Amino acid sequence: MERVERIVLIGFSGTGKSTVGRLLAEQLGWDLVDTDAEVEASLGMTIPEAFRRDGEGPFRVLERMILLSALDRGRVVVASGGGAAVSAEIWGEDGLERPGTLVVALDALPETTLTRLTAQRSVDGGTTERPLLAGRDPLVRIAELKSERQSAYDRAHVTLTVDRLSPKRVAEEIAALLPPSADRSTPELTLDAPSGRSDIVVRSGSLPRIGPLIRSRWPSARRAWLVSDENVAVFHQAPVVAGLTTAGFDVRRRVVAAGEGSKSLLEAGRLYDWLLSGGVERGDILLALGGGVVGDLGGFVAATVLRGIPLVQLPTSLLAMVDSSVGGKTGINHPAGKNLIGVFYQPPLVVIDPACLRTLPARELRSGWAEIVKHAVIQPSTPGGERSDLASFLTRNASRLRRLEEPVTSLLIRRNVALKAAVVETDEREANARALLNFGHTLGHAIEAAGYAYRHGEAIALGMRAAGQIGASVGSCGAAEVDRIDALLDLFALPRRAAVDSALVRSLLGSDKKRIGGRLRWVLPIAGGGVVVRDDVPAAAVDAALMAVSESVAAPVGA
């Protein structure tokens, strides 16, 4: 959606549409149309009175007229009634599907809805009536009505689960959905770590416009050293080079082989030779354009050549966008294991263009979904994690996300980047909180390194499933948490079994770089949500979990 001229809030009663609409309109400086308030003003009576006098039919006709009239305006937020979206007449190109219209569904559990409606009646002394909730058990009636209307609510561009969010936070989340071309200042995500600050831009279509962004940050830089791999270069190198050249940079290009094999001392040495023979200076910039391999390799070289030159991460894979490009971890592999050689080095700038995802094979996308599921599982244990619910967001928007629809995809990436940044800010070097980000990685890295038949995300997904089994075995969680993790992974068709050499995986576990005092650190799910780090996991529990995820000899699914 290139430009948003109107935002329409739909959803069941009690989800906060009127309050959120008011706050959102104030934040954007737009007009507000609250259809319930407009109906009451037009009729000169309350909605319950209108229902009693005329029935539901005439009310719905007037409601549709008011809503469709509001859509003729620009720069307007519309808070609709709970049943408005059910009418087929408000959809189509003359209604909610009109170009420039962003439809956001606010969703809450029936229990949350009942609590809010009951509280509202308490505040106004019992004068608030909900005609459609009259009669028998209100909780049952809420669940029935919500179920009847759900297919209409699911037509929204994005669904926000609001049970744990304040109205102000919901309004901020919706404002973040607006594309940069909308009449507002685009918020920048930042990561302030002891070693440096990263500014993070999430903006669809940003790669072709990268030149001015880089030039404004480094006005006196002369050369830009662009590292990419042979797959990514085909799709994205030319527009980046054109943008940098137009901005006055002398662009030097280097393309490495795609795949984990490039994360090596040999390839790092080749990059050093390229940079040093080309006269690299400390005022130059190195840009890593690609997925996690290019980001890790390019970051390591930028951190170490001339004792460090500025680094810009330009992630093109979903995994790199939500995880490896943010946080300052760089590194290369060693025959003894993954990422055993590296440094922490914060990139001053990370530019994420979600439009790049449309060039990815399905298998690469699945790798990214695995890291996002990881964030959803650990979120309750992360700084500020209690204020959001990434797992519910994934569940409610899974089909939209699998289709890479906007603006929901960009919002998901921002949420994940914000989570990662919050963790790294509190623990840059993985002494405490950052270790939570290794959920699924202890066994996952070993599975990945056992022949590299599995993508990183596929291996981490298997590692998360195994961590759930270990957690249940040692008592940190129950079957409900294991089932929840499996269900989230299944939403994105991530593997359940691995065809690996179990003996080799056990051997590789002995080289895990996260060991402390010779003991492996396991990040395990806990009852009620979240994770905990433990180093007392018995070998038998690990063996049983490994067996649970390696019972089949099926090969990984192809792209």
XYZ file of C-alpha atoms in Angstrom:
559
model
C 0.000 0.000 0.000
C 1.837 3.058 -1.296
C -0.287 5.682 0.439
C -2.808 5.553 3.278
C -5.514 8.220 3.266
C -7.926 6.652 5.724
C -7.764 4.063 8.506
C -10.807 2.003 9.486
C -10.933 0.103 12.773
C -13.159 -2.968 12.848
C -13.671 -5.635 15.476
C -15.989 -6.848 18.203
C -17.400 -4.618 20.931
C -15.056 -3.962 23.824
C -11.834 -4.060 21.808
C -11.313 -0.323 22.226
C -12.041 0.957 18.721
C -13.428 4.318 19.859
C -10.619 5.034 22.331
C -7.891 3.830 19.984
C -9.449 5.771 17.118
C -9.393 8.991 19.122
C -5.776 8.517 20.196
C -4.711 7.573 16.673
C -6.446 10.569 15.114
C -4.762 12.855 17.644
C -1.366 11.292 16.953
C -1.698 11.668 13.177
C -3.514 15.000 13.198
C -6.395 13.429 11.254
C -10.170 13.669 11.651
C -12.083 11.038 13.613
C -15.428 9.519 12.672
C -16.898 7.278 15.383
C -19.843 5.618 13.648
C -21.680 4.754 16.878
C -21.453 8.370 18.063
C -22.546 9.644 14.639
C -25.546 7.309 14.601
C -26.645 8.489 18.043
C -26.240 12.140 17.050
C -28.254 11.579 13.873
C -31.088 9.754 15.639
C -31.115 11.864 18.766
C -31.174 8.752 20.913
C -28.854 6.039 22.155
C -28.209 2.902 20.122
C -30.073 0.690 22.656
C -33.063 3.023 22.348
C -32.855 2.799 18.552
C -32.783 -1.003 18.741
C -35.849 -1.036 20.977
C -37.783 1.389 18.791
C -36.887 0.261 15.272
C -34.922 -2.978 15.551
C -31.450 -3.699 14.226
C -32.181 -3.284 10.486
C -32.670 0.507 10.296
C -29.685 1.023 12.601
C -27.417 -0.982 10.267
C -28.620 0.986 7.216
C -27.759 4.300 8.872
C -24.456 2.900 10.146
C -23.464 1.873 6.592
C -24.389 5.287 5.202
C -22.249 7.058 7.800
C -19.287 4.728 7.305
C -19.335 4.935 3.493
C -19.672 8.714 3.670
C -16.614 8.877 5.932
C -14.626 6.921 3.344
C -15.135 9.764 0.859
C -12.846 11.871 3.037
C -9.076 11.835 3.313
C -6.879 11.898 6.419
C -9.587 10.285 8.528
C -9.711 7.562 11.176
C -13.000 5.647 11.299
C -13.970 3.704 14.434
C -16.745 1.377 13.298
C -19.370 -0.464 15.298
C -18.853 -4.078 16.280
C -21.154 -5.458 13.565
C -20.419 -2.980 10.796
C -17.856 -5.123 8.971
C -20.362 -7.960 8.543
C -22.272 -6.066 5.862
C -21.082 -6.996 2.359
C -22.141 -3.536 1.179
C -19.278 -1.795 2.979
C -16.641 -3.840 1.187
C -15.582 -3.516 -2.435
C -13.745 -0.645 -4.131
C -16.377 1.870 -3.027
C -15.981 0.758 0.575
C -13.297 -0.768 2.730
C -11.340 -2.038 -0.291
C -11.030 1.446 -1.743
C -7.401 2.283 -2.638
C -5.663 4.120 0.184
C -7.810 2.530 2.898
C -6.082 0.586 5.666
C -8.418 -1.744 7.571
C -7.224 -2.851 11.010
C -9.103 -5.436 13.074
C -8.802 -5.229 16.858
C -9.159 -8.641 18.465
C -9.547 -9.798 22.072
C -10.491 -12.962 23.903
C -14.173 -13.255 24.898
C -13.110 -13.087 28.558
C -11.297 -9.797 27.928
C -14.306 -8.416 26.084
C -16.692 -9.313 28.902
C -14.373 -7.806 31.516
C -14.127 -4.550 29.586
C -17.852 -4.262 28.901
C -18.639 -4.999 32.549
C -16.119 -2.378 33.679
C -17.622 0.142 31.274
C -21.077 -0.370 32.750
C -19.644 0.011 36.241
C -18.019 3.332 35.345
C -21.181 4.855 33.871
C -23.457 3.552 36.608
C -25.021 0.812 34.510
C -26.423 3.068 31.797
C -24.437 1.410 28.992
C -26.475 -1.287 27.265
C -25.371 -3.880 24.715
C -28.594 -5.071 23.044
C -26.948 -7.980 21.250
C -25.593 -9.298 24.563
C -28.896 -9.379 26.365
C -30.285 -12.684 27.557
C -28.424 -15.790 28.586
C -24.786 -16.250 29.616
C -23.024 -13.155 28.192
C -19.660 -14.914 27.812
C -21.240 -17.616 25.662
C -23.108 -14.979 23.648
C -19.910 -12.977 23.088
C -18.090 -16.076 21.854
C -20.983 -16.985 19.529
C -21.307 -13.505 18.045
C -17.572 -13.150 17.621
C -17.412 -16.494 15.836
C -20.270 -15.478 13.524
C -18.491 -12.256 12.580
C -14.919 -13.579 12.441
C -14.823 -14.140 8.685
C -15.617 -10.450 8.181
C -12.975 -9.343 10.681
C -10.441 -11.592 8.933
C -10.751 -9.460 5.773
C -8.744 -6.691 7.456
C -5.223 -5.925 6.281
C -3.895 -6.721 9.754
C -5.260 -7.998 13.061
C -3.919 -6.678 16.355
C -4.546 -8.705 19.500
C -5.218 -6.108 22.184
C -5.726 -8.153 25.365
C -2.351 -7.075 26.804
C -1.968 -3.703 25.069
C -3.022 -0.273 26.292
C -5.087 1.853 23.863
C -2.087 4.170 23.490
C 0.155 1.257 22.525
C -2.418 -0.008 20.017
C -2.601 3.450 18.434
C 1.194 3.541 18.175
C 1.230 0.096 16.554
C -1.286 1.234 13.945
C 0.607 4.460 13.251
C 3.712 2.353 12.602
C 1.818 0.595 9.799
C 1.708 3.730 7.678
C 4.169 3.746 4.772
C 6.890 6.421 4.677
C 5.015 8.330 1.983
C 2.190 9.060 4.419
C 2.102 12.523 5.970
C 4.019 11.740 9.110
C 7.565 11.378 10.402
C 8.767 7.785 10.138
C 9.928 6.491 13.527
C 13.441 5.062 13.582
C 14.317 2.057 15.697
C 17.533 2.402 17.661
C 19.806 0.058 19.542
C 22.049 1.697 22.137
C 24.712 -0.770 23.252
C 27.920 -0.108 25.225
C 30.034 -0.555 22.089
C 27.941 1.715 19.882
C 24.564 2.704 18.534
C 22.669 1.229 15.597
C 19.961 3.130 13.756
C 17.542 0.715 12.122
C 15.253 1.580 9.229
C 12.431 -0.756 8.170
C 11.067 0.649 4.937
C 9.670 -1.149 1.914
C 11.410 0.058 -1.240
C 14.375 1.504 0.654
C 17.193 -0.320 -1.178
C 16.869 1.584 -4.474
C 16.886 4.815 -2.430
C 19.852 3.857 -0.280
C 22.248 6.478 -1.677
C 20.859 9.623 -0.019
C 20.408 7.761 3.274
C 24.060 6.688 3.344
C 25.313 10.077 2.153
C 23.385 11.943 4.851
C 24.995 9.711 7.466
C 28.552 9.924 6.075
C 28.749 13.209 4.136
C 32.521 13.075 3.581
C 32.962 9.369 2.761
C 34.454 8.642 -0.667
C 34.276 4.899 -1.156
C 31.617 2.283 -0.501
C 32.743 -1.347 -0.457
C 29.760 -3.545 -1.313
C 29.876 -7.244 -0.411
C 27.149 -9.583 -1.640
C 26.706 -13.193 -2.702
C 26.049 -14.618 -6.137
C 22.331 -15.177 -5.522
C 21.524 -11.815 -3.963
C 23.630 -9.833 -6.446
C 21.386 -10.907 -9.321
C 18.339 -9.254 -7.751
C 19.584 -6.391 -5.610
C 23.135 -5.306 -6.413
C 22.380 -3.094 -9.426
C 19.858 -0.744 -7.730
C 22.099 -0.392 -4.674
C 25.136 0.417 -6.818
C 23.118 2.913 -8.861
C 21.850 4.639 -5.733
C 25.292 4.865 -4.158
C 26.879 6.102 -7.383
C 24.243 8.798 -7.794
C 25.006 9.886 -4.221
C 28.653 10.402 -5.197
C 30.269 7.239 -3.861
C 33.064 5.354 -5.589
C 31.507 1.893 -5.359
C 33.703 -1.215 -5.203
C 31.943 -4.568 -5.535
C 32.748 -8.071 -4.359
C 30.555 -11.143 -4.857
C 31.190 -14.261 -2.771
C 29.811 -17.749 -3.218
C 26.401 -18.324 -1.648
C 26.195 -20.596 1.373
C 27.863 -21.321 4.704
C 31.116 -22.229 2.969
C 31.853 -18.520 2.548
C 31.904 -17.959 6.310
C 35.530 -19.059 6.451
C 39.014 -17.779 7.203
C 39.810 -18.303 3.531
C 37.003 -16.034 2.306
C 37.727 -13.455 5.009
C 41.338 -13.414 3.815
C 40.212 -12.812 0.249
C 38.113 -9.863 1.381
C 41.064 -8.427 3.313
C 43.193 -8.722 0.162
C 40.498 -6.993 -1.902
C 40.124 -4.127 0.566
C 43.809 -3.575 1.286
C 44.928 -3.812 -2.325
C 42.199 -1.319 -3.212
C 43.439 1.224 -0.688
C 40.685 1.005 1.895
C 40.669 3.844 4.433
C 39.039 4.208 7.839
C 36.625 6.760 6.435
C 35.277 4.273 3.883
C 32.095 2.247 4.389
C 31.532 -1.484 4.022
C 28.007 -2.545 3.097
C 26.909 -6.164 3.607
C 24.093 -6.892 1.143
C 22.608 -10.333 1.671
C 21.494 -12.877 4.212
C 23.092 -14.046 7.409
C 26.240 -15.411 5.777
C 27.112 -12.151 4.040
C 26.157 -10.134 7.114
C 28.296 -12.212 9.466
C 31.262 -12.360 7.086
C 31.081 -8.722 6.013
C 30.595 -7.585 9.587
C 33.607 -9.557 10.786
C 35.823 -8.107 8.058
C 34.566 -4.546 8.655
C 35.231 -4.915 12.382
C 38.799 -6.107 11.916
C 40.278 -4.448 8.822
C 42.215 -1.310 9.863
C 40.845 -2.091 13.369
C 37.358 -1.221 12.171
C 35.585 0.720 9.423
C 31.893 1.772 9.359
C 29.491 -1.078 8.595
C 26.032 -0.911 7.023
C 23.915 -4.042 7.147
C 21.508 -4.460 4.210
C 19.733 -7.743 5.021
C 17.796 -9.375 2.197
C 16.567 -12.569 3.899
C 13.846 -12.717 6.536
C 16.202 -14.410 8.970
C 18.791 -11.657 8.593
C 16.160 -8.915 8.840
C 14.739 -10.044 12.167
C 17.840 -11.520 13.745
C 21.406 -11.618 12.459
C 21.662 -8.067 11.058
C 20.703 -6.560 14.425
C 22.790 -6.807 17.581
C 26.395 -6.668 16.424
C 27.328 -10.343 16.296
C 29.794 -11.063 13.490
C 31.799 -14.166 12.798
C 33.049 -16.988 10.660
C 32.988 -20.743 11.047
C 35.747 -23.158 11.990
C 35.935 -26.903 11.345
C 35.224 -27.351 15.063
C 31.873 -25.536 14.821
C 29.786 -22.566 13.712
C 30.675 -18.957 14.540
C 33.628 -19.879 16.740
C 35.670 -16.923 15.436
C 34.130 -13.467 15.629
C 33.643 -10.161 17.404
C 30.800 -7.979 18.653
C 30.620 -4.949 16.352
C 27.526 -2.761 16.141
C 26.683 -1.493 12.630
C 25.918 2.242 12.786
C 23.109 1.682 10.278
C 20.827 -1.221 9.364
C 18.452 -0.731 6.429
C 15.724 -3.361 6.055
C 13.678 -3.465 2.849
C 10.828 -6.005 3.200
C 10.273 -5.859 -0.572
C 13.383 -8.047 -0.913
C 11.492 -10.969 0.597
C 9.558 -11.519 -2.627
C 12.734 -12.745 -4.322
C 13.366 -15.462 -1.728
C 12.739 -19.180 -2.280
C 10.144 -20.685 0.046
C 12.788 -22.582 1.972
C 14.708 -19.401 2.802
C 11.523 -17.747 4.011
C 10.856 -20.681 6.311
C 14.247 -20.147 7.913
C 13.189 -16.627 8.814
C 9.856 -17.740 10.220
C 11.772 -19.995 12.615
C 13.611 -17.045 14.162
C 10.345 -15.145 14.469
C 8.719 -18.078 16.269
C 11.758 -18.137 18.560
C 11.127 -14.499 19.460
C 7.449 -15.248 20.101
C 8.320 -18.042 22.531
C 10.951 -16.110 24.494
C 9.094 -12.773 24.492
C 7.503 -13.066 27.971
C 11.034 -13.306 29.436
C 12.491 -10.350 27.506
C 12.634 -6.676 28.599
C 9.160 -5.199 28.093
C 7.886 -8.525 26.787
C 4.839 -8.446 29.017
C 3.479 -5.472 27.051
C 2.949 -7.386 23.813
C 2.010 -10.810 22.495
C 3.934 -11.780 19.395
C 2.605 -15.348 19.486
C -0.997 -14.145 19.186
C 0.008 -11.750 16.414
C 1.535 -14.643 14.456
C -1.488 -16.859 15.001
C -4.030 -14.216 13.970
C -2.047 -13.024 10.920
C -0.328 -16.217 9.736
C -2.051 -16.445 6.353
C -1.352 -12.771 5.582
C 2.264 -13.176 6.635
C 2.804 -16.290 4.536
C 1.652 -14.221 1.547
C 4.025 -11.390 2.606
C 1.140 -8.929 2.612
C 1.772 -5.346 3.611
C 1.690 -3.556 5.938
C 1.493 -6.543 8.288
C 4.885 -7.919 7.190
C 6.702 -4.664 7.914
C 4.993 -4.401 11.298
C 6.073 -7.935 12.167
C 9.680 -7.153 11.244
C 9.630 -3.971 13.349
C 8.250 -5.887 16.333
C 10.972 -8.492 16.055
C 13.739 -5.937 15.607
C 12.451 -4.015 18.633
C 12.500 -7.195 20.729
C 16.027 -8.062 19.630
C 17.240 -4.503 20.259
C 15.719 -4.424 23.755
C 17.507 -7.640 24.679
C 20.877 -6.561 23.264
C 20.703 -3.175 24.990
C 20.533 -4.902 28.362
C 23.169 -7.536 27.591
C 25.321 -6.954 24.518
C 27.818 -9.753 25.174
C 25.466 -12.551 26.148
C 26.179 -12.673 29.863
C 22.527 -12.819 30.891
C 19.411 -11.784 28.941
C 20.928 -12.159 25.473
C 21.427 -15.837 26.136
C 17.637 -16.165 25.809
C 18.049 -15.508 22.082
C 19.821 -18.865 21.867
C 16.550 -20.735 22.351
C 16.735 -23.678 19.952
C 20.333 -22.893 19.012
C 22.259 -25.322 21.209
C 21.021 -28.440 19.472
C 20.027 -26.501 16.344
C 23.579 -25.371 15.587
C 24.812 -28.944 15.981
C 22.139 -30.230 13.584
C 23.021 -27.484 11.111
C 26.752 -28.190 11.296
C 26.260 -31.939 10.814
C 26.671 -31.740 7.060
C 24.825 -28.439 6.416
C 21.907 -30.265 4.775
C 19.509 -28.049 6.734
C 19.158 -24.290 6.544
C 19.863 -22.364 9.731
C 16.187 -21.718 10.446
C 15.204 -25.311 9.754
C 17.839 -26.522 12.202
C 16.776 -23.962 14.821
C 13.152 -25.073 14.436
C 14.235 -28.626 15.182
C 16.280 -27.304 18.095
C 13.223 -25.533 19.502
C 11.115 -28.663 19.246
C 13.887 -30.575 21.020
C 14.183 -27.862 23.691
C 10.479 -28.290 24.371
C 10.985 -32.010 24.842
C 13.928 -31.377 27.181
C 11.917 -28.809 29.126
C 9.109 -31.290 29.664
C 11.632 -33.957 30.674
C 13.362 -31.827 33.333
C 10.141 -30.209 34.551
C 10.612 -26.623 33.399
C 7.412 -26.815 31.355
C 4.502 -29.095 30.627
C 2.898 -30.616 27.565
C 0.895 -27.434 26.906
C 4.055 -25.413 26.262
C 5.490 -28.131 24.014
C 2.258 -28.230 22.001
C 2.193 -24.429 21.732
C 5.740 -24.316 20.337
C 4.969 -27.093 17.868
C 1.784 -25.322 16.738
C 3.618 -22.048 16.068
C 6.301 -23.848 14.064
C 3.656 -25.784 12.142
C 2.006 -22.504 11.073
C 5.012 -21.920 8.836
C 5.613 -25.515 7.681
C 8.857 -25.896 9.610
C 10.324 -29.417 9.858
C 9.419 -31.830 12.633
C 12.170 -34.384 12.046
C 15.809 -34.351 10.944
C 17.720 -36.876 8.877
C 21.047 -36.471 10.679
C 23.869 -38.523 12.138
C 22.978 -38.499 15.843
C 26.507 -39.440 16.889
C 27.930 -36.516 14.916
C 25.392 -34.134 16.454
C 26.392 -35.269 19.955
C 30.048 -34.731 19.075
C 29.369 -31.215 17.775
C 27.526 -30.336 20.986
C 30.883 -30.699 22.730
C 32.235 -27.741 20.711
C 29.352 -25.378 21.532
C 30.804 -21.913 22.181
C 28.153 -21.139 24.798
C 29.618 -23.574 27.333
C 30.562 -22.152 30.724
C 32.786 -24.174 33.013
C 32.540 -27.044 30.573
C 28.738 -27.195 30.928
C 26.289 -26.639 28.094
C 23.725 -23.877 28.595
C 20.233 -24.812 27.477
C 17.430 -22.300 26.943
C 14.238 -24.125 27.878
C 10.551 -23.140 27.826
C 8.837 -22.594 31.158
C 5.267 -23.093 32.297
C 3.047 -20.125 31.496
C 5.275 -18.778 28.715
C 8.843 -17.576 28.359
C 12.159 -19.364 28.788
C 14.925 -19.997 31.315
C 18.644 -20.780 30.968
C 19.801 -24.005 32.625
C 23.096 -25.874 32.720
C 21.907 -28.955 34.612
C 20.314 -30.875 31.752
C 21.209 -34.588 31.955
C 22.644 -36.261 28.874
C 19.768 -38.734 28.849
C 17.247 -35.910 28.357
C 19.289 -34.553 25.449
C 19.536 -37.993 23.853
C 15.787 -38.525 24.166
C 15.042 -35.126 22.617
C 17.462 -35.777 19.777
C 15.725 -39.073 19.117
C 12.351 -37.299 19.114
C 13.395 -34.970 16.280
C 15.388 -37.489 14.259
C 13.038 -40.457 14.013
C 12.460 -39.898 10.282
C 15.043 -40.001 7.543
C 13.097 -37.627 5.305
C 15.216 -35.021 3.575
C 14.520 -31.320 4.151
C 11.768 -29.870 1.983
C 13.106 -28.235 -1.174
C 12.416 -24.686 -2.304
